[in-house]
Coordinates of C-alpha atoms and ligand atoms in Angstrom, one line a residue:
Chain A
M1190 CA 246.3 150.7 54.0
T1191 CA 245.1 147.7 55.9
K1192 CA 244.9 145.3 53.1
I1193 CA 248.4 143.9 53.0
D1194 CA 249.7 143.2 49.5
T1195 CA 251.8 140.0 50.0
S1196 CA 253.2 140.2 46.5
R1197 CA 255.1 143.2 47.5
P1198 CA 257.4 142.3 50.4
E1199 CA 258.2 145.9 51.2
S1200 CA 254.5 146.4 52.1
V1201 CA 254.5 143.6 54.5
L1202 CA 255.2 145.6 57.6
P1203 CA 254.3 144.8 61.3
T1204 CA 251.1 145.8 62.9
P1205 CA 251.9 148.1 65.8
S1206 CA 251.2 146.8 69.4
H1207 CA 248.8 148.6 71.8
T1208 CA 248.2 148.3 75.4
V1209 CA 245.8 145.6 76.6
G1210 CA 244.0 148.5 78.4
P1211 CA 242.0 148.1 81.7
F1212 CA 238.9 146.2 80.4
Y1213 CA 240.2 142.9 79.1
G1214 CA 239.2 141.2 82.3
Y1215 CA 235.9 139.7 81.0
A1216 CA 237.6 138.7 77.7
L1217 CA 241.1 137.2 78.2
P1218 CA 241.3 135.4 81.6
F1219 CA 239.6 132.1 81.8
P1220 CA 238.9 129.7 84.7
G1221 CA 241.9 127.5 85.5
G1222 CA 244.2 129.7 83.4
G1223 CA 247.0 129.1 85.8
D1224 CA 246.4 125.5 86.5
I1225 CA 248.6 124.2 83.7
A1226 CA 249.9 121.1 85.3
P1227 CA 247.8 117.9 84.8
V1228 CA 246.1 116.9 88.0
G1229 CA 248.4 114.9 90.4
H1230 CA 251.5 115.1 88.1
P1231 CA 254.6 114.4 90.2
D1232 CA 256.6 117.2 88.4
T1233 CA 254.2 119.9 89.3
I1234 CA 255.6 123.2 90.5
T1235 CA 254.0 126.3 91.8
V1236 CA 255.3 129.7 90.6
Q1237 CA 253.9 132.8 92.2
G1238 CA 254.8 136.4 92.7
Y1239 CA 253.8 140.0 92.3
V1240 CA 254.0 142.5 89.4
Y1241 CA 255.3 146.0 90.6
D1242 CA 255.5 149.4 88.9
G1243 CA 258.2 152.0 89.2
E1244 CA 257.1 153.1 92.6
G1245 CA 257.0 149.6 94.0
N1246 CA 253.2 149.5 93.9
P1247 CA 251.7 146.1 92.8
L1248 CA 249.7 146.1 89.6
P1249 CA 246.1 144.9 90.1
D1250 CA 245.5 144.7 86.4
A1251 CA 248.4 142.9 84.9
L1252 CA 248.1 139.8 82.7
V1253 CA 250.8 137.1 82.8
E1254 CA 251.2 134.4 80.2
L1255 CA 253.5 131.5 80.8
W1256 CA 254.8 129.1 78.1
G1257 CA 257.2 126.3 78.7
P1258 CA 258.2 122.7 77.7
G1259 CA 257.4 119.5 79.6
P1260 CA 259.8 117.9 82.0
D1261 CA 261.4 116.0 79.1
G1262 CA 262.1 119.3 77.4
R1263 CA 259.6 118.6 74.6
V1264 CA 257.4 121.5 73.5
P1265 CA 253.6 120.6 73.9
T1266 CA 251.6 120.7 70.8
T1267 CA 248.3 120.0 72.5
D1268 CA 245.4 122.4 72.4
G1269 CA 242.6 122.6 75.0
S1270 CA 244.0 125.2 77.4
M1271 CA 240.6 127.0 77.3
R1272 CA 238.1 124.3 76.5
R1273 CA 234.5 125.3 76.0
D1274 CA 231.2 123.7 76.4
P1275 CA 229.6 123.7 73.0
S1276 CA 226.0 123.5 74.5
T1277 CA 226.2 126.3 77.0
G1278 CA 229.1 128.3 75.7
G1279 CA 230.7 128.2 79.2
H1280 CA 234.2 127.3 80.1
L1281 CA 235.1 123.8 80.8
G1282 CA 238.8 124.6 81.3
R1283 CA 241.6 122.1 80.9
N1284 CA 240.8 118.4 81.1
G1285 CA 243.4 117.9 83.9
V1286 CA 245.1 115.1 81.8
Q1287 CA 246.8 116.8 78.9
F1288 CA 249.6 119.3 79.2
T1289 CA 249.3 122.3 77.0
G1290 CA 252.3 124.2 78.4
W1291 CA 250.6 127.5 78.2
G1292 CA 248.6 129.5 80.8
R1293 CA 247.3 132.9 81.4
I1294 CA 246.8 134.6 84.8
Q1295 CA 245.4 138.0 85.7
T1296 CA 247.0 139.5 88.9
D1297 CA 244.5 139.8 91.7
A1298 CA 243.6 143.0 93.6
D1299 CA 247.0 142.7 95.5
G1300 CA 249.0 142.4 92.4
H1301 CA 249.6 138.7 93.0
W1302 CA 249.6 135.9 90.4
Y1303 CA 250.3 132.2 90.7
A1304 CA 250.4 129.2 88.4
R1305 CA 250.9 125.5 88.8
T1306 CA 252.7 124.0 85.9
L1307 CA 255.2 121.2 85.2
R1308 CA 258.9 121.7 85.9
P1309 CA 260.4 122.6 82.5
G1310 CA 263.1 120.5 81.0
A1311 CA 266.2 121.8 79.3
R1312 CA 266.3 122.6 75.6
G1313 CA 269.2 123.4 73.4
R1314 CA 271.9 125.3 75.2
S1315 CA 269.6 126.9 77.7
A1316 CA 269.1 126.1 81.4
P1317 CA 265.5 125.1 82.0
Y1318 CA 263.1 128.1 82.0
L1319 CA 259.5 129.2 81.6
S1320 CA 258.9 131.9 79.0
V1321 CA 256.8 134.8 80.4
C1322 CA 254.8 137.5 78.5
V1323 CA 253.5 140.4 80.5
F1324 CA 250.6 142.7 79.5
A1325 CA 249.2 145.7 81.4
R1326 CA 247.3 148.9 81.2
G1327 CA 250.0 151.4 80.6
L1328 CA 252.2 149.0 78.8
L1329 CA 252.1 149.9 75.1
V1330 CA 254.1 146.8 74.0
H1331 CA 254.0 143.6 76.1
L1332 CA 257.2 142.5 77.8
F1333 CA 259.0 139.1 77.5
T1334 CA 261.1 137.7 80.3
R1335 CA 262.0 134.2 81.7
I1336 CA 261.7 132.3 84.9
Y1337 CA 264.7 130.2 85.5
L1338 CA 264.5 127.8 88.4
P1339 CA 267.4 127.7 91.0
G1340 CA 269.2 124.6 91.9
D1341 CA 271.4 123.4 89.0
R1342 CA 274.2 125.9 89.2
A1343 CA 276.3 124.4 86.3
A1344 CA 273.3 124.7 84.0
L1345 CA 272.5 128.3 85.0
A1346 CA 276.1 129.2 84.6
A1347 CA 276.2 127.8 81.1
D1348 CA 273.0 129.4 80.0
P1349 CA 273.8 131.8 77.0
L1350 CA 271.4 134.5 78.3
L1351 CA 272.4 134.4 81.9
A1352 CA 276.0 134.2 81.2
G1353 CA 275.9 137.6 79.5
L1354 CA 274.3 139.5 82.4
A1355 CA 275.8 141.2 85.3
E1356 CA 275.1 139.2 88.5
E1357 CA 272.6 141.7 89.9
R1358 CA 270.5 141.7 86.7
R1359 CA 270.8 138.0 86.2
D1360 CA 269.3 137.4 89.6
T1361 CA 266.0 139.1 88.5
L1362 CA 265.5 136.1 86.2
I1363 CA 266.0 133.3 88.7
A1364 CA 263.1 132.4 90.9
Q1365 CA 263.5 132.0 94.7
D1366 CA 263.0 128.5 96.1
G1367 CA 260.2 128.5 98.6
G1368 CA 260.5 124.8 99.3
D1369 CA 258.1 121.9 98.4
G1370 CA 258.2 122.7 94.7
T1371 CA 257.1 126.4 95.1
Y1372 CA 259.0 129.3 93.6
R1373 CA 258.6 133.0 93.9
F1374 CA 259.1 135.2 90.9
D1375 CA 258.4 138.9 91.1
I1376 CA 258.3 141.1 88.1
R1377 CA 259.4 144.7 88.4
L1378 CA 258.5 146.8 85.4
Q1379 CA 260.7 149.7 86.3
G1380 CA 263.3 151.0 88.7
E1381 CA 265.3 149.3 91.4
G1382 CA 265.7 145.6 90.8
E1383 CA 264.0 146.0 87.3
T1384 CA 263.4 142.6 85.7
V1385 CA 265.5 141.8 82.7
F1386 CA 263.2 142.0 79.7
L1387 CA 264.0 140.3 76.3
E1388 CA 263.9 141.3 72.7
F1389 CA 264.0 138.4 70.2
R1390 CA 265.8 139.0 66.9
Chain B
M231 CA 246.3 171.7 87.8
A232 CA 244.1 169.5 85.6
L233 CA 245.8 168.2 82.5
T234 CA 244.0 169.5 79.4
Q235 CA 243.8 168.3 75.9
Q236 CA 246.0 171.2 74.8
D237 CA 248.7 170.0 77.2
I238 CA 248.5 166.5 75.7
D239 CA 248.4 167.9 72.1
Q240 CA 251.7 169.7 72.8
E241 CA 253.3 166.6 74.2
I242 CA 252.1 164.5 71.3
A243 CA 253.6 167.1 68.9
A244 CA 256.9 167.1 70.8
E245 CA 257.1 163.3 70.6
R246 CA 256.4 163.4 66.9
A247 CA 259.0 166.1 66.4
A248 CA 261.6 164.0 68.3
Y249 CA 260.7 161.0 66.1
G250 CA 261.1 163.1 62.9
K251 CA 264.5 164.2 64.1
R252 CA 265.6 160.6 64.8
I253 CA 264.6 159.6 61.3
A254 CA 266.4 162.7 59.8
D255 CA 269.5 161.6 61.7
G256 CA 269.3 158.2 60.0
A257 CA 267.6 156.1 62.8
P258 CA 265.4 153.3 61.6
V259 CA 261.6 153.5 61.1
E260 CA 259.8 152.7 64.3
H261 CA 257.0 150.3 63.6
Q262 CA 256.2 149.9 67.3
P263 CA 255.3 152.5 69.9
R264 CA 257.9 153.3 72.5
R265 CA 256.9 152.0 75.9
D266 CA 258.0 155.2 77.4
Y267 CA 255.4 157.6 76.0
A268 CA 254.4 160.2 78.5
P269 CA 251.3 161.6 76.8
Y270 CA 249.7 158.2 77.8
R271 CA 250.1 158.9 81.5
S272 CA 249.7 155.2 82.6
S273 CA 252.9 154.4 80.8
V274 CA 255.0 156.6 83.1
L275 CA 255.6 154.1 85.9
R276 CA 255.1 151.0 83.8
H277 CA 257.9 151.0 81.3
P278 CA 261.3 149.6 81.9
K279 CA 264.2 152.1 82.0
Q280 CA 266.8 149.5 81.0
P281 CA 267.0 148.5 77.3
P282 CA 265.7 145.0 76.5
V283 CA 268.4 142.3 76.3
A284 CA 268.6 141.0 72.7
I285 CA 268.3 137.3 72.0
D286 CA 269.5 136.2 68.6
V287 CA 267.2 133.3 67.8
A288 CA 269.6 132.1 65.1
Q289 CA 272.0 131.1 67.8
D290 CA 269.6 128.5 69.1
P291 CA 266.7 127.1 67.2
E292 CA 265.5 125.2 70.3
L293 CA 264.3 128.2 72.2
V294 CA 260.8 127.5 73.4
E295 CA 259.9 131.1 72.4
L296 CA 260.2 130.0 68.8
F297 CA 257.2 127.7 69.1
S298 CA 253.6 128.7 69.9
P299 CA 251.0 127.3 72.2
A300 CA 248.4 125.3 70.3
F301 CA 244.7 126.1 70.1
G302 CA 241.9 124.0 68.6
E303 CA 238.3 123.6 67.9
R304 CA 237.5 122.6 71.5
D305 CA 238.9 126.0 72.7
I306 CA 236.1 127.9 70.9
T307 CA 232.4 127.4 70.1
E308 CA 230.8 127.7 66.8
I309 CA 229.2 131.1 67.5
D310 CA 232.1 132.7 69.3
N311 CA 232.9 134.8 66.2
D312 CA 229.4 136.2 66.0
L313 CA 229.1 138.7 68.9
T314 CA 225.5 139.5 68.0
R315 CA 224.4 136.0 68.9
H316 CA 225.6 135.6 72.5
H317 CA 222.3 136.6 74.2
R318 CA 218.6 136.0 73.6
G319 CA 218.1 139.3 71.9
E320 CA 219.8 141.3 69.3
P321 CA 222.3 143.9 70.5
I322 CA 221.7 147.6 69.7
G323 CA 223.9 149.1 67.1
E324 CA 225.1 149.1 63.6
R325 CA 226.1 145.5 62.7
I326 CA 229.5 145.1 61.2
T327 CA 231.5 142.3 59.7
V328 CA 235.3 142.5 60.4
S329 CA 237.5 140.2 58.5
G330 CA 241.1 140.0 57.4
R331 CA 244.3 137.9 57.4
L332 CA 246.9 137.0 60.0
L333 CA 250.3 137.1 58.4
D334 CA 253.9 136.8 59.3
R335 CA 256.7 139.2 58.3
D336 CA 257.2 137.2 55.1
G337 CA 253.6 137.6 54.2
R338 CA 252.8 134.0 54.9
P339 CA 249.4 133.1 56.5
V340 CA 249.4 132.1 60.1
R341 CA 247.0 129.1 60.1
G342 CA 244.8 127.7 62.9
Q343 CA 245.8 130.3 65.4
L344 CA 243.7 131.9 68.0
V345 CA 242.3 135.4 67.5
E346 CA 240.4 137.0 70.5
I347 CA 238.6 140.3 70.5
W348 CA 236.8 142.5 73.0
Q349 CA 235.1 145.8 72.6
A350 CA 232.7 148.4 74.1
N351 CA 229.0 148.3 73.0
S352 CA 227.5 150.7 70.6
A353 CA 227.1 153.3 73.4
G354 CA 230.8 153.1 74.3
R355 CA 230.4 150.9 77.5
Y356 CA 232.4 147.8 78.4
A357 CA 230.6 145.0 80.1
H358 CA 233.4 145.2 82.8
R359 CA 232.6 146.0 86.4
R360 CA 235.4 148.5 86.8
E361 CA 234.0 150.5 83.9
Q362 CA 232.7 153.8 85.3
H363 CA 231.4 155.4 82.1
D364 CA 227.6 155.8 82.7
A365 CA 226.6 155.0 79.1
P366 CA 223.9 152.3 79.0
L367 CA 224.9 148.6 79.2
D368 CA 223.3 146.4 76.6
P369 CA 221.9 143.2 78.1
N370 CA 222.3 141.6 74.6
F371 CA 225.9 142.4 74.1
T372 CA 229.0 141.2 76.0
G373 CA 231.5 142.3 73.5
V374 CA 233.9 139.2 73.5
G375 CA 234.7 137.0 70.5
R376 CA 237.1 134.3 69.6
T377 CA 238.0 132.4 66.4
L378 CA 240.7 130.3 64.8
T379 CA 242.3 131.5 61.6
D380 CA 241.6 129.3 58.5
D381 CA 244.1 127.7 56.1
S382 CA 244.7 131.0 54.4
G383 CA 245.1 132.9 57.7
H384 CA 241.6 134.5 57.5
Y385 CA 239.5 135.4 60.4
R386 CA 236.0 136.8 60.5
F387 CA 233.8 138.4 63.2
T388 CA 230.2 139.7 63.2
T389 CA 229.6 142.3 65.8
V390 CA 228.3 145.8 66.3
Q391 CA 230.1 149.1 65.8
P392 CA 231.7 150.0 69.1
G393 CA 231.1 153.5 70.4
P394 CA 233.9 156.0 71.4
Y395 CA 234.2 156.4 75.2
P396 CA 235.7 158.9 77.7
W397 CA 238.7 158.0 79.9
R398 CA 240.7 159.8 82.5
N399 CA 244.1 160.3 80.9
H400 CA 243.3 164.1 81.0
V401 CA 240.2 166.3 81.0
N402 CA 237.9 165.5 78.1
A403 CA 239.9 162.5 77.0
W404 CA 238.0 160.3 74.5
R405 CA 239.1 157.0 72.9
P406 CA 238.3 156.7 69.2
A407 CA 236.1 153.7 68.5
H408 CA 238.2 150.5 68.5
I409 CA 238.2 146.8 68.9
H410 CA 240.9 145.1 71.0
F411 CA 242.7 142.2 69.3
S412 CA 244.9 139.5 70.9
V413 CA 246.6 137.1 68.5
F414 CA 249.1 134.3 68.5
G415 CA 251.6 133.5 65.7
S416 CA 253.5 130.4 64.9
A417 CA 256.1 131.5 67.6
F418 CA 255.5 133.0 71.0
T419 CA 257.9 135.8 70.0
Q420 CA 255.1 136.9 67.6
R421 CA 252.5 137.4 70.3
L422 CA 250.5 140.6 69.7
V423 CA 247.8 142.5 71.5
T424 CA 246.6 145.6 69.7
Q425 CA 243.6 147.7 68.7
M426 CA 241.8 148.1 65.4
Y427 CA 240.3 151.5 64.5
F428 CA 237.7 152.6 62.0
P429 CA 238.4 154.9 59.1
N430 CA 238.1 158.7 59.4
D431 CA 237.5 158.9 63.1
P432 CA 237.7 162.6 64.1
L433 CA 239.2 161.5 67.5
F434 CA 242.4 160.2 66.1
P435 CA 244.6 163.3 66.6
Y436 CA 243.6 163.6 70.2
D437 CA 244.2 160.1 71.3
P438 CA 247.6 159.5 73.0
I439 CA 247.2 155.8 72.7
L440 CA 246.9 155.8 68.9
Q441 CA 249.4 158.6 68.6
S442 CA 252.0 156.5 70.6
V443 CA 252.6 155.0 67.2
T444 CA 254.6 158.0 66.0
D445 CA 255.3 156.7 62.5
D446 CA 252.5 157.8 60.1
A447 CA 252.5 154.7 58.0
A448 CA 252.6 152.4 61.0
R449 CA 249.6 154.1 62.6
Q450 CA 247.7 153.8 59.3
R451 CA 248.1 150.0 59.7
L452 CA 245.9 150.1 62.7
I453 CA 242.9 151.5 60.8
A454 CA 240.6 149.1 59.1
T455 CA 239.4 149.7 55.5
Y456 CA 235.7 149.9 54.6
D457 CA 235.2 147.0 52.2
H458 CA 231.9 146.9 50.4
G459 CA 232.6 143.4 49.3
L460 CA 232.5 142.3 52.9
S461 CA 229.2 144.1 53.6
V462 CA 226.4 141.6 53.9
P463 CA 223.2 142.6 52.1
E464 CA 220.4 143.7 54.4
F465 CA 222.7 142.8 57.4
S466 CA 226.0 144.5 58.0
L467 CA 228.8 146.8 56.9
G468 CA 232.2 145.2 56.1
Y469 CA 235.6 146.2 57.4
H470 CA 238.9 144.6 56.3
W471 CA 241.9 144.5 58.6
D472 CA 245.1 142.4 58.0
L473 CA 247.5 141.9 60.9
V474 CA 251.3 141.3 60.3
L475 CA 253.1 139.8 63.2
D476 CA 256.5 141.1 64.2
G477 CA 259.2 139.0 65.8
P478 CA 261.1 136.1 64.5
N479 CA 259.8 132.5 64.0
A480 CA 261.5 129.3 63.1
T481 CA 261.6 130.0 59.3
W482 CA 263.9 132.9 60.0
I483 CA 266.5 130.3 61.1
E484 CA 266.0 128.0 58.1
E485 CA 266.6 131.0 55.9
G486 CA 269.6 132.0 57.8
R487 CA 268.6 135.6 58.6
Ligands
FE2_2706 FE1 239.2 149.9 74.8

């Protein structure tokens, strides 16, 4: 059953998702996973927040992945997010010069995560945003959402996703400005203030 | 009162019956588990109550989610895909070779993308500090591997057969032996984290995580096939497991789906 016969399209069916479980911590996170911005880049922003469950408790074991374009709106095609040392097998991390656009952060014991990345530029008809993918123990299928940055009201109003949402739900996708290029974005998996999650078709 | 296997069995049967009824009423096949699957207790407070908001990617080919992060040779080392060589000595256990292809919904190979795996050792113990199961740690096994798919979408790992392990979903809960997989597609929408199982494991019917995939055929797609052709003489037993990524990519737009 698990050899897929590509000559029969009807047999090419998706592999089901499963939870990332509790024990990915020594496998998936890597040093500097959230330090996506090249060192000293003037367009660096810091995004940070908490991941909460349906009772408002923070998740100490969530994994957040961020993916976004550069300030010019271009999608990075650069590898090297998790560079390794071929001699020791250890992690070298990013080189601090190139921008890969992608990062991976595990929430800490308080359920907090942060990343430093470059302010995303606009693409297509959308207001600028960072794509977010959330994984956790208990989450059988990961969740996609977006971090929109506040400021450009016209762009946010014209965004095709945001325009279709009721105001209260829309606000869950817009980070709060903390000043000095810092933004707060909490992810609520369930209940009051539940974050808008996305399904791509 | 402590939750027993029998309680969980009944809940699993009820979920299965509910799915059967949905299908009988004309609902589509569910290839993915529902995030709200109570037999897996950790899901109860961690699934959204609101339905996801649909994004029709055909409306905007520029969405950043239609592109994928890139990974390359400098993100892995040569022996990352051989988990038996990460320490000075040989790990304990039955050596296995696990190989297959990474495909998209059109059956096309996903080339040069990152495949990460992690697993328990042959005694069913993870090298994770929060792991409380008192089975022995193996100083010669960490249980983490990475590789990039080749031009035909193939990946290949050498490792040891992981052991089943207990967990605390209910009394006497045991996970069937499995290897965790994390893969990237050609679009971020195709991101997948899942688990691969081994054929004929007697624990399958008792496990609420595997059973969260209520569709029989979909569940079978999580189980590798023993492949004698992949077995390496005098060395390892071979298992074949292909992955098919869900979610649209840029070619969906080209074809006007
Ligand atoms: Fe596991």
